Amino acid sequence: MSVLPGVLPYAIAGWLFLVGCYGLAASRNLLHAVGCLAVCQSSTYVLLLAVGYRKGGTAPVFSDIAPGSRPVVDPVVQALVLTDIVIGATVTALLLSLVIQIAKRHRTVDPDELSELRG
């Protein structure tokens, strides 16, 4: 494969982000828009993991060897990805609950038919 292995995760993260943004812009359904926003956020997981990746790196547990004797991955990046996943799930749940309330009140999930929300 001609793509450098170090560039591939960044390309995948960019592709996921663009696919999510395209779906968000082209969406005529609020549920679809929430799903596309979740796809956009999943690109950040790939990006953060690509930043923290180290070839040949292992978990940063130094109980059996001296620090600096082997390459380790960055644990801060792993914690950021976990935090990002939790926040993403929370935001998605909140947006889905708002879509449910909109569907109950207005009997539609098409944003063009929600005339009462216009300013």
Short mmCIF file of N, CA and C in Angstrom, two decimals:
data_model
loop_
_atom_site.label_atom_id
_atom_site.label_comp_id
_atom_site.label_asym_id
_atom_site.label_seq_id
_atom_site.Cartn_x
_atom_site.Cartn_y
_atom_site.Cartn_z
N MET A 1 0.84 -1.17 0.00
CA MET A 1 0.00 0.00 0.00
C MET A 1 0.89 1.23 0.00
N SER A 2 0.56 2.21 -0.82
CA SER A 2 1.42 3.37 -0.97
C SER A 2 1.21 4.42 0.12
N VAL A 3 0.07 4.38 0.81
CA VAL A 3 -0.18 5.35 1.88
C VAL A 3 0.68 4.98 3.08
N LEU A 4 1.35 5.96 3.61
CA LEU A 4 2.19 5.71 4.79
C LEU A 4 1.31 5.27 5.95
N PRO A 5 1.76 4.29 6.72
CA PRO A 5 0.95 3.83 7.85
C PRO A 5 0.67 4.94 8.87
N GLY A 6 1.56 5.90 8.98
CA GLY A 6 1.34 6.99 9.93
C GLY A 6 0.29 7.98 9.47
N VAL A 7 0.01 8.03 8.17
CA VAL A 7 -0.95 8.97 7.63
C VAL A 7 -2.36 8.37 7.59
N LEU A 8 -2.45 7.08 7.52
CA LEU A 8 -3.74 6.40 7.35
C LEU A 8 -4.76 6.73 8.44
N PRO A 9 -4.41 6.72 9.73
CA PRO A 9 -5.42 7.07 10.75
C PRO A 9 -5.92 8.50 10.61
N TYR A 10 -5.04 9.42 10.22
CA TYR A 10 -5.46 10.81 10.03
C TYR A 10 -6.40 10.93 8.84
N ALA A 11 -6.12 10.17 7.78
CA ALA A 11 -6.99 10.18 6.61
C ALA A 11 -8.36 9.58 6.95
N ILE A 12 -8.37 8.53 7.74
CA ILE A 12 -9.64 7.92 8.16
C ILE A 12 -10.43 8.88 9.04
N ALA A 13 -9.75 9.58 9.94
CA ALA A 13 -10.43 10.55 10.80
C ALA A 13 -11.02 11.68 9.96
N GLY A 14 -10.27 12.16 8.98
CA GLY A 14 -10.79 13.22 8.12
C GLY A 14 -11.96 12.75 7.28
N TRP A 15 -11.88 11.51 6.78
CA TRP A 15 -12.97 10.96 5.97
C TRP A 15 -14.24 10.80 6.82
N LEU A 16 -14.09 10.28 8.03
CA LEU A 16 -15.25 10.14 8.91
C LEU A 16 -15.90 11.49 9.21
N PHE A 17 -15.06 12.49 9.45
CA PHE A 17 -15.58 13.82 9.73
C PHE A 17 -16.33 14.39 8.53
N LEU A 18 -15.76 14.24 7.34
CA LEU A 18 -16.42 14.77 6.14
C LEU A 18 -17.71 14.03 5.82
N VAL A 19 -17.72 12.72 6.00
CA VAL A 19 -18.95 11.95 5.78
C VAL A 19 -20.04 12.39 6.75
N GLY A 20 -19.67 12.58 8.01
CA GLY A 20 -20.65 13.04 9.00
C GLY A 20 -21.16 14.44 8.71
N CYS A 21 -20.26 15.33 8.29
CA CYS A 21 -20.69 16.70 7.95
C CYS A 21 -21.58 16.71 6.73
N TYR A 22 -21.26 15.90 5.74
CA TYR A 22 -22.12 15.82 4.55
C TYR A 22 -23.50 15.30 4.91
N GLY A 23 -23.56 14.26 5.71
CA GLY A 23 -24.84 13.73 6.13
C GLY A 23 -25.63 14.73 6.95
N LEU A 24 -24.94 15.51 7.77
CA LEU A 24 -25.59 16.53 8.58
C LEU A 24 -26.17 17.64 7.71
N ALA A 25 -25.42 18.04 6.68
CA ALA A 25 -25.89 19.10 5.79
C ALA A 25 -27.02 18.63 4.88
N ALA A 26 -26.99 17.38 4.49
CA ALA A 26 -27.99 16.86 3.55
C ALA A 26 -29.20 16.24 4.26
N SER A 27 -29.20 16.22 5.56
CA SER A 27 -30.25 15.53 6.31
C SER A 27 -31.57 16.28 6.28
N ARG A 28 -32.65 15.56 6.07
CA ARG A 28 -34.00 16.10 6.17
C ARG A 28 -34.75 15.37 7.27
N ASN A 29 -34.03 14.85 8.24
CA ASN A 29 -34.62 14.10 9.33
C ASN A 29 -33.76 14.36 10.56
N LEU A 30 -34.40 14.70 11.66
CA LEU A 30 -33.64 15.02 12.87
C LEU A 30 -32.91 13.81 13.43
N LEU A 31 -33.49 12.62 13.31
CA LEU A 31 -32.81 11.42 13.78
C LEU A 31 -31.55 11.15 12.96
N HIS A 32 -31.65 11.36 11.68
CA HIS A 32 -30.49 11.18 10.80
C HIS A 32 -29.41 12.21 11.15
N ALA A 33 -29.83 13.43 11.47
CA ALA A 33 -28.87 14.47 11.83
C ALA A 33 -28.11 14.11 13.12
N VAL A 34 -28.82 13.55 14.09
CA VAL A 34 -28.17 13.14 15.34
C VAL A 34 -27.16 12.02 15.06
N GLY A 35 -27.54 11.08 14.21
CA GLY A 35 -26.62 10.00 13.85
C GLY A 35 -25.38 10.51 13.13
N CYS A 36 -25.58 11.46 12.24
CA CYS A 36 -24.43 12.03 11.52
C CYS A 36 -23.52 12.83 12.45
N LEU A 37 -24.11 13.48 13.44
CA LEU A 37 -23.29 14.18 14.43
C LEU A 37 -22.47 13.20 15.25
N ALA A 38 -23.02 12.04 15.54
CA ALA A 38 -22.27 11.00 16.25
C ALA A 38 -21.12 10.47 15.39
N VAL A 39 -21.33 10.37 14.07
CA VAL A 39 -20.26 9.95 13.18
C VAL A 39 -19.15 11.00 13.16
N CYS A 40 -19.53 12.27 13.13
CA CYS A 40 -18.52 13.34 13.19
C CYS A 40 -17.69 13.23 14.47
N GLN A 41 -18.34 12.96 15.57
CA GLN A 41 -17.61 12.86 16.82
C GLN A 41 -16.74 11.62 16.86
N SER A 42 -17.13 10.55 16.19
CA SER A 42 -16.29 9.35 16.19
C SER A 42 -14.97 9.59 15.48
N SER A 43 -14.92 10.58 14.62
CA SER A 43 -13.64 10.91 13.98
C SER A 43 -12.63 11.43 15.01
N THR A 44 -13.12 12.04 16.08
CA THR A 44 -12.19 12.52 17.11
C THR A 44 -11.56 11.36 17.87
N TYR A 45 -12.29 10.25 18.00
CA TYR A 45 -11.69 9.09 18.67
C TYR A 45 -10.50 8.58 17.87
N VAL A 46 -10.69 8.46 16.57
CA VAL A 46 -9.62 7.96 15.71
C VAL A 46 -8.44 8.94 15.72
N LEU A 47 -8.75 10.23 15.68
CA LEU A 47 -7.68 11.23 15.67
C LEU A 47 -6.87 11.21 16.97
N LEU A 48 -7.55 11.14 18.09
CA LEU A 48 -6.84 11.11 19.37
C LEU A 48 -6.00 9.84 19.52
N LEU A 49 -6.55 8.71 19.11
CA LEU A 49 -5.77 7.48 19.20
C LEU A 49 -4.58 7.49 18.25
N ALA A 50 -4.71 8.14 17.10
CA ALA A 50 -3.58 8.26 16.18
C ALA A 50 -2.48 9.13 16.77
N VAL A 51 -2.88 10.16 17.49
CA VAL A 51 -1.89 11.04 18.12
C VAL A 51 -1.13 10.29 19.22
N GLY A 52 -1.82 9.47 19.99
CA GLY A 52 -1.18 8.78 21.11
C GLY A 52 -0.52 7.46 20.76
N TYR A 53 -0.65 7.02 19.51
CA TYR A 53 -0.09 5.73 19.12
C TYR A 53 1.43 5.80 19.04
N ARG A 54 2.06 4.72 19.46
CA ARG A 54 3.51 4.59 19.36
C ARG A 54 3.84 3.19 18.91
N LYS A 55 4.58 3.07 17.82
CA LYS A 55 4.90 1.76 17.27
C LYS A 55 5.71 0.97 18.29
N GLY A 56 5.25 -0.23 18.57
CA GLY A 56 5.94 -1.09 19.54
C GLY A 56 5.67 -0.71 20.98
N GLY A 57 4.79 0.27 21.19
CA GLY A 57 4.49 0.72 22.54
C GLY A 57 3.60 -0.24 23.29
N THR A 58 3.77 -0.28 24.58
CA THR A 58 2.95 -1.13 25.43
C THR A 58 2.26 -0.26 26.47
N ALA A 59 1.48 -0.89 27.30
CA ALA A 59 0.78 -0.16 28.36
C ALA A 59 1.80 0.43 29.32
N PRO A 60 1.53 1.63 29.83
CA PRO A 60 2.49 2.29 30.72
C PRO A 60 2.43 1.76 32.15
N VAL A 61 2.76 0.50 32.32
CA VAL A 61 2.81 -0.12 33.64
C VAL A 61 4.28 -0.45 33.92
N PHE A 62 4.83 0.16 34.94
CA PHE A 62 6.26 0.02 35.21
C PHE A 62 6.54 -0.81 36.46
N SER A 63 5.70 -1.76 36.76
CA SER A 63 5.90 -2.54 37.97
C SER A 63 7.02 -3.58 37.81
N ASP A 64 7.25 -4.04 36.56
CA ASP A 64 8.23 -5.11 36.37
C ASP A 64 9.51 -4.65 35.69
N ILE A 65 9.54 -3.45 35.12
CA ILE A 65 10.75 -2.96 34.44
C ILE A 65 11.01 -1.52 34.82
N ALA A 66 12.19 -1.05 34.48
CA ALA A 66 12.57 0.33 34.78
C ALA A 66 11.95 1.28 33.76
N PRO A 67 11.54 2.47 34.19
CA PRO A 67 10.99 3.45 33.24
C PRO A 67 12.05 3.84 32.21
N GLY A 68 11.62 4.00 30.97
CA GLY A 68 12.51 4.39 29.90
C GLY A 68 13.16 3.23 29.18
N SER A 69 12.93 1.98 29.63
CA SER A 69 13.58 0.84 28.99
C SER A 69 12.80 0.32 27.78
N ARG A 70 11.56 0.73 27.62
CA ARG A 70 10.76 0.32 26.47
C ARG A 70 9.80 1.46 26.11
N PRO A 71 9.37 1.51 24.85
CA PRO A 71 8.40 2.56 24.48
C PRO A 71 7.02 2.25 25.03
N VAL A 72 6.35 3.26 25.50
CA VAL A 72 4.99 3.11 26.03
C VAL A 72 4.07 4.11 25.34
N VAL A 73 2.79 3.76 25.29
CA VAL A 73 1.81 4.68 24.73
C VAL A 73 1.46 5.74 25.76
N ASP A 74 0.89 6.83 25.29
CA ASP A 74 0.55 7.94 26.18
C ASP A 74 -0.78 7.66 26.86
N PRO A 75 -0.80 7.53 28.19
CA PRO A 75 -2.05 7.22 28.87
C PRO A 75 -3.01 8.41 28.91
N VAL A 76 -2.50 9.63 28.77
CA VAL A 76 -3.37 10.80 28.79
C VAL A 76 -4.30 10.79 27.58
N VAL A 77 -3.77 10.41 26.44
CA VAL A 77 -4.59 10.35 25.23
C VAL A 77 -5.68 9.29 25.38
N GLN A 78 -5.35 8.16 25.98
CA GLN A 78 -6.35 7.13 26.20
C GLN A 78 -7.46 7.61 27.14
N ALA A 79 -7.08 8.37 28.15
CA ALA A 79 -8.07 8.94 29.06
C ALA A 79 -8.94 9.97 28.35
N LEU A 80 -8.34 10.75 27.45
CA LEU A 80 -9.12 11.72 26.69
C LEU A 80 -10.12 11.04 25.76
N VAL A 81 -9.72 9.93 25.15
CA VAL A 81 -10.64 9.19 24.28
C VAL A 81 -11.80 8.63 25.10
N LEU A 82 -11.51 8.08 26.25
CA LEU A 82 -12.57 7.55 27.10
C LEU A 82 -13.53 8.66 27.53
N THR A 83 -12.99 9.81 27.89
CA THR A 83 -13.82 10.96 28.26
C THR A 83 -14.65 11.41 27.07
N ASP A 84 -14.05 11.43 25.89
CA ASP A 84 -14.76 11.82 24.67
C ASP A 84 -15.91 10.87 24.37
N ILE A 85 -15.70 9.59 24.58
CA ILE A 85 -16.76 8.61 24.35
C ILE A 85 -17.93 8.83 25.31
N VAL A 86 -17.63 9.08 26.56
CA VAL A 86 -18.68 9.30 27.56
C VAL A 86 -19.46 10.58 27.25
N ILE A 87 -18.76 11.64 26.92
CA ILE A 87 -19.43 12.90 26.59
C ILE A 87 -20.24 12.75 25.31
N GLY A 88 -19.71 12.03 24.33
CA GLY A 88 -20.44 11.81 23.09
C GLY A 88 -21.72 11.03 23.30
N ALA A 89 -21.66 10.01 24.14
CA ALA A 89 -22.87 9.24 24.43
C ALA A 89 -23.91 10.08 25.16
N THR A 90 -23.45 10.94 26.05
CA THR A 90 -24.36 11.81 26.79
C THR A 90 -25.03 12.83 25.87
N VAL A 91 -24.24 13.46 25.01
CA VAL A 91 -24.79 14.44 24.08
C VAL A 91 -25.76 13.77 23.10
N THR A 92 -25.42 12.59 22.62
CA THR A 92 -26.31 11.87 21.72
C THR A 92 -27.62 11.51 22.41
N ALA A 93 -27.55 11.07 23.65
CA ALA A 93 -28.77 10.75 24.40
C ALA A 93 -29.63 11.99 24.62
N LEU A 94 -29.00 13.11 24.92
CA LEU A 94 -29.75 14.35 25.11
C LEU A 94 -30.42 14.78 23.82
N LEU A 95 -29.69 14.73 22.71
CA LEU A 95 -30.27 15.12 21.42
C LEU A 95 -31.40 14.19 21.01
N LEU A 96 -31.24 12.90 21.25
CA LEU A 96 -32.32 11.96 20.92
C LEU A 96 -33.56 12.21 21.77
N SER A 97 -33.38 12.57 23.03
CA SER A 97 -34.54 12.89 23.86
C SER A 97 -35.23 14.17 23.38
N LEU A 98 -34.45 15.13 22.88
CA LEU A 98 -35.06 16.32 22.31
C LEU A 98 -35.84 16.01 21.03
N VAL A 99 -35.30 15.12 20.21
CA VAL A 99 -36.00 14.71 18.99
C VAL A 99 -37.31 14.00 19.35
N ILE A 100 -37.29 13.19 20.39
CA ILE A 100 -38.52 12.51 20.83
C ILE A 100 -39.57 13.53 21.27
N GLN A 101 -39.15 14.54 22.01
CA GLN A 101 -40.09 15.57 22.46
C GLN A 101 -40.63 16.38 21.29
N ILE A 102 -39.78 16.68 20.32
CA ILE A 102 -40.24 17.40 19.12
C ILE A 102 -41.23 16.55 18.35
N ALA A 103 -40.95 15.26 18.23
CA ALA A 103 -41.86 14.37 17.51
C ALA A 103 -43.21 14.26 18.24
N LYS A 104 -43.20 14.26 19.56
CA LYS A 104 -44.46 14.19 20.31
C LYS A 104 -45.28 15.46 20.13
N ARG A 105 -44.64 16.61 20.15
CA ARG A 105 -45.38 17.88 20.09
C ARG A 105 -45.80 18.26 18.68
N HIS A 106 -44.92 18.01 17.71
CA HIS A 106 -45.17 18.50 16.35
C HIS A 106 -45.53 17.40 15.36
N ARG A 107 -45.49 16.14 15.78
CA ARG A 107 -45.82 14.99 14.95
C ARG A 107 -44.96 14.88 13.69
N THR A 108 -43.74 15.39 13.75
CA THR A 108 -42.82 15.28 12.62
C THR A 108 -41.39 15.41 13.11
N VAL A 109 -40.46 14.85 12.33
CA VAL A 109 -39.04 15.02 12.62
C VAL A 109 -38.34 15.69 11.44
N ASP A 110 -39.13 16.25 10.52
CA ASP A 110 -38.58 16.99 9.39
C ASP A 110 -38.38 18.44 9.83
N PRO A 111 -37.16 18.95 9.78
CA PRO A 111 -36.93 20.32 10.25
C PRO A 111 -37.62 21.38 9.42
N ASP A 112 -37.93 21.10 8.16
CA ASP A 112 -38.62 22.09 7.32
C ASP A 112 -40.07 22.26 7.72
N GLU A 113 -40.66 21.27 8.34
CA GLU A 113 -42.07 21.36 8.74
C GLU A 113 -42.25 21.95 10.13
N LEU A 114 -41.19 22.29 10.81
CA LEU A 114 -41.28 22.84 12.15
C LEU A 114 -41.35 24.37 12.06
N SER A 115 -42.48 24.89 11.63
CA SER A 115 -42.61 26.33 11.41
C SER A 115 -42.68 27.10 12.73
N GLU A 116 -43.11 26.46 13.82
CA GLU A 116 -43.21 27.16 15.10
C GLU A 116 -41.85 27.48 15.69
N LEU A 117 -40.80 26.82 15.23
CA LEU A 117 -39.47 27.05 15.76
C LEU A 117 -38.75 28.19 15.06
N ARG A 118 -39.34 28.76 14.01
CA ARG A 118 -38.69 29.85 13.29
C ARG A 118 -38.87 31.15 14.04
N GLY A 119 -37.85 32.01 13.94
CA GLY A 119 -37.86 33.25 14.71
C GLY A 119 -38.59 34.38 14.09
#
